[in-house]
Amino acid sequence: MDQYQYFNYLNSRSYLGMIYRNFYLYPKIQNLLINPVLDIGCGIGDYLKFNRKATGLDINPYNIEFIKSKNLNAIHMHHDEIPFEDNTFPSILLDNVLEHIEKPEKLIHEMHRVLISEGKLLIGVPGIKGFLADSDHKTFYCEEKLINLIESY
């Protein structure tokens, strides 16, 4: 799926999903994080609308253009390069992103670099049904595989 198609896919998600994210998921996520949050792979800015103190990064220029049209804070990123200084953010959110990346090691290294010491990293990945529902997903992460990937950092 190309970037424009993926942008359209994100904009076609259900109203029920939006209600779930805004009234259940994002409040729970925010209780675990410290502002300002860096939302990597921010999509069309759903979390950024919820938390206006967050900064979004995405590789899809259509997503970034859309987010900026909503007066939200987002930056276009190049693959695996986070355009911030070391030790910048107390929290990083990587929600439904990791499964799209074939080789995530460089991105994880970059996240580690910009996350302050004792900072919080929150990663969300789909379960097996969600993973199989999107042809753009590359790697399935069970809890053990995810922990093993992150622990070395």
Short mmCIF file of C-alpha atoms in Angstrom, two decimals:
data_model
loop_
_atom_site.label_atom_id
_atom_site.label_comp_id
_atom_site.label_asym_id
_atom_site.label_seq_id
_atom_site.Cartn_x
_atom_site.Cartn_y
_atom_site.Cartn_z
CA MET A 1 0.00 0.00 0.00
CA ASP A 2 1.50 3.37 -0.93
CA GLN A 3 1.57 6.36 1.42
CA TYR A 4 -1.49 8.06 -0.07
CA GLN A 5 -3.53 4.85 0.15
CA TYR A 6 -2.46 4.40 3.77
CA PHE A 7 -3.44 7.99 4.57
CA ASN A 8 -6.90 7.31 3.07
CA TYR A 9 -7.15 4.05 5.01
CA LEU A 10 -6.47 5.90 8.28
CA ASN A 11 -9.15 8.45 7.46
CA SER A 12 -11.70 5.73 6.77
CA ARG A 13 -11.59 4.08 10.19
CA SER A 14 -14.84 3.74 12.08
CA TYR A 15 -16.52 6.26 14.35
CA LEU A 16 -16.76 3.54 17.00
CA GLY A 17 -12.96 3.15 16.86
CA MET A 18 -12.55 6.89 17.40
CA ILE A 19 -14.80 6.74 20.46
CA TYR A 20 -12.79 3.79 21.83
CA ARG A 21 -9.48 5.63 21.32
CA ASN A 22 -10.61 8.98 22.76
CA PHE A 23 -12.60 7.77 25.75
CA TYR A 24 -10.82 4.55 26.73
CA LEU A 25 -7.42 3.95 25.13
CA TYR A 26 -5.87 7.44 25.16
CA PRO A 27 -6.86 8.29 28.75
CA LYS A 28 -5.28 5.01 29.89
CA ILE A 29 -2.15 5.68 27.82
CA GLN A 30 -1.85 9.25 29.10
CA ASN A 31 -1.97 8.06 32.71
CA LEU A 32 1.23 6.12 32.02
CA LEU A 33 3.14 8.89 30.25
CA ILE A 34 4.78 12.20 31.16
CA ASN A 35 4.41 15.26 28.92
CA PRO A 36 5.75 16.22 26.52
CA VAL A 37 5.25 12.93 24.69
CA LEU A 38 6.88 12.03 21.38
CA ASP A 39 4.34 10.06 19.31
CA ILE A 40 6.35 8.16 16.71
CA GLY A 41 4.28 6.94 13.78
CA CYS A 42 1.51 9.35 14.73
CA GLY A 43 -0.62 8.53 11.68
CA ILE A 44 -3.27 11.20 11.18
CA GLY A 45 -2.79 12.63 14.67
CA ASP A 46 -5.48 10.91 16.73
CA TYR A 47 -3.34 10.92 19.89
CA LEU A 48 -2.09 14.45 19.12
CA LYS A 49 -5.69 15.68 19.15
CA PHE A 50 -6.13 14.06 22.55
CA ASN A 51 -2.84 15.35 23.99
CA ARG A 52 -1.93 18.76 22.59
CA LYS A 53 1.39 18.66 24.50
CA ALA A 54 2.59 15.78 22.31
CA THR A 55 4.74 16.02 19.22
CA GLY A 56 4.09 13.62 16.37
CA LEU A 57 6.52 12.08 13.91
CA ASP A 58 5.53 10.17 10.81
CA ILE A 59 7.18 9.06 7.58
CA ASN A 60 4.03 9.68 5.56
CA PRO A 61 3.97 13.24 4.17
CA TYR A 62 0.19 13.06 3.58
CA ASN A 63 -0.34 12.35 7.28
CA ILE A 64 1.89 15.26 8.29
CA GLU A 65 0.15 17.69 5.94
CA PHE A 66 -3.24 16.61 7.33
CA ILE A 67 -2.08 16.96 10.95
CA LYS A 68 -0.63 20.41 10.35
CA SER A 69 -3.92 21.50 8.73
CA LYS A 70 -5.50 20.73 12.12
CA ASN A 71 -2.94 22.98 13.88
CA LEU A 72 -1.30 20.05 15.64
CA ASN A 73 2.42 19.60 16.20
CA ALA A 74 3.92 17.04 13.81
CA ILE A 75 7.16 16.64 11.90
CA HIS A 76 7.95 14.56 8.84
CA MET A 77 10.67 12.08 9.69
CA HIS A 78 12.98 10.13 7.46
CA HIS A 79 13.15 6.40 8.05
CA ASP A 80 14.70 5.63 11.42
CA GLU A 81 15.96 9.18 12.06
CA ILE A 82 14.45 11.14 14.94
CA PRO A 83 15.18 14.86 14.42
CA PHE A 84 15.70 15.78 18.08
CA GLU A 85 18.65 16.18 20.42
CA ASP A 86 19.68 13.45 22.86
CA ASN A 87 17.65 13.19 26.07
CA THR A 88 14.77 15.37 24.87
CA PHE A 89 11.56 13.52 25.80
CA PRO A 90 10.36 12.05 29.10
CA SER A 91 7.95 9.75 27.23
CA ILE A 92 7.72 8.09 23.83
CA LEU A 93 4.63 6.45 22.39
CA LEU A 94 4.97 3.87 19.62
CA ASP A 95 1.40 2.71 19.06
CA ASN A 96 0.71 0.23 16.27
CA VAL A 97 3.95 1.08 14.47
CA LEU A 98 6.57 -1.55 15.28
CA GLU A 99 4.77 -4.32 13.38
CA HIS A 100 5.12 -2.26 10.18
CA ILE A 101 8.94 -2.17 10.38
CA GLU A 102 10.99 -5.06 9.06
CA LYS A 103 14.22 -4.11 10.87
CA PRO A 104 13.42 -1.86 13.85
CA GLU A 105 16.82 -1.82 15.55
CA LYS A 106 17.94 1.59 14.24
CA LEU A 107 14.62 3.20 15.23
CA ILE A 108 14.83 1.66 18.70
CA HIS A 109 18.37 3.00 19.06
CA GLU A 110 17.10 6.46 18.05
CA MET A 111 14.25 6.25 20.57
CA HIS A 112 16.72 5.33 23.28
CA ARG A 113 18.87 8.30 22.28
CA VAL A 114 16.06 10.92 22.56
CA LEU A 115 14.38 9.41 25.64
CA ILE A 116 15.60 10.92 28.91
CA SER A 117 17.20 8.67 31.51
CA GLU A 118 14.42 6.92 33.44
CA GLY A 119 11.98 8.01 30.71
CA LYS A 120 8.92 6.01 29.73
CA LEU A 121 8.49 4.08 26.50
CA LEU A 122 5.02 2.76 25.73
CA ILE A 123 4.71 0.34 22.81
CA GLY A 124 1.41 -1.01 21.54
CA VAL A 125 1.24 -3.82 18.99
CA PRO A 126 -1.77 -5.69 17.62
CA GLY A 127 -2.79 -9.15 18.67
CA ILE A 128 -2.67 -11.92 16.09
CA LYS A 129 -6.10 -11.09 14.58
CA GLY A 130 -5.19 -7.41 14.19
CA PHE A 131 -1.81 -8.36 12.79
CA LEU A 132 -3.35 -10.60 10.13
CA ALA A 133 -5.95 -7.95 9.21
CA ASP A 134 -3.41 -5.51 7.69
CA SER A 135 -1.32 -6.53 4.68
CA ASP A 136 1.26 -3.85 5.57
CA HIS A 137 2.26 -5.64 8.80
CA LYS A 138 5.72 -7.20 8.61
CA THR A 139 6.48 -8.76 12.02
CA PHE A 140 4.22 -10.19 14.70
CA TYR A 141 5.29 -9.45 18.27
CA CYS A 142 4.17 -11.64 21.11
CA GLU A 143 5.00 -10.28 24.56
CA GLU A 144 8.23 -12.31 24.85
CA LYS A 145 9.52 -11.23 21.43
CA LEU A 146 8.78 -7.57 22.19
CA ILE A 147 10.51 -7.72 25.58
CA ASN A 148 13.57 -9.43 24.08
CA LEU A 149 13.84 -6.76 21.38
CA ILE A 150 13.62 -3.83 23.80
CA GLU A 151 15.62 -5.23 26.74
CA SER A 152 18.99 -4.87 25.02
CA TYR A 153 18.49 -1.09 24.94
#
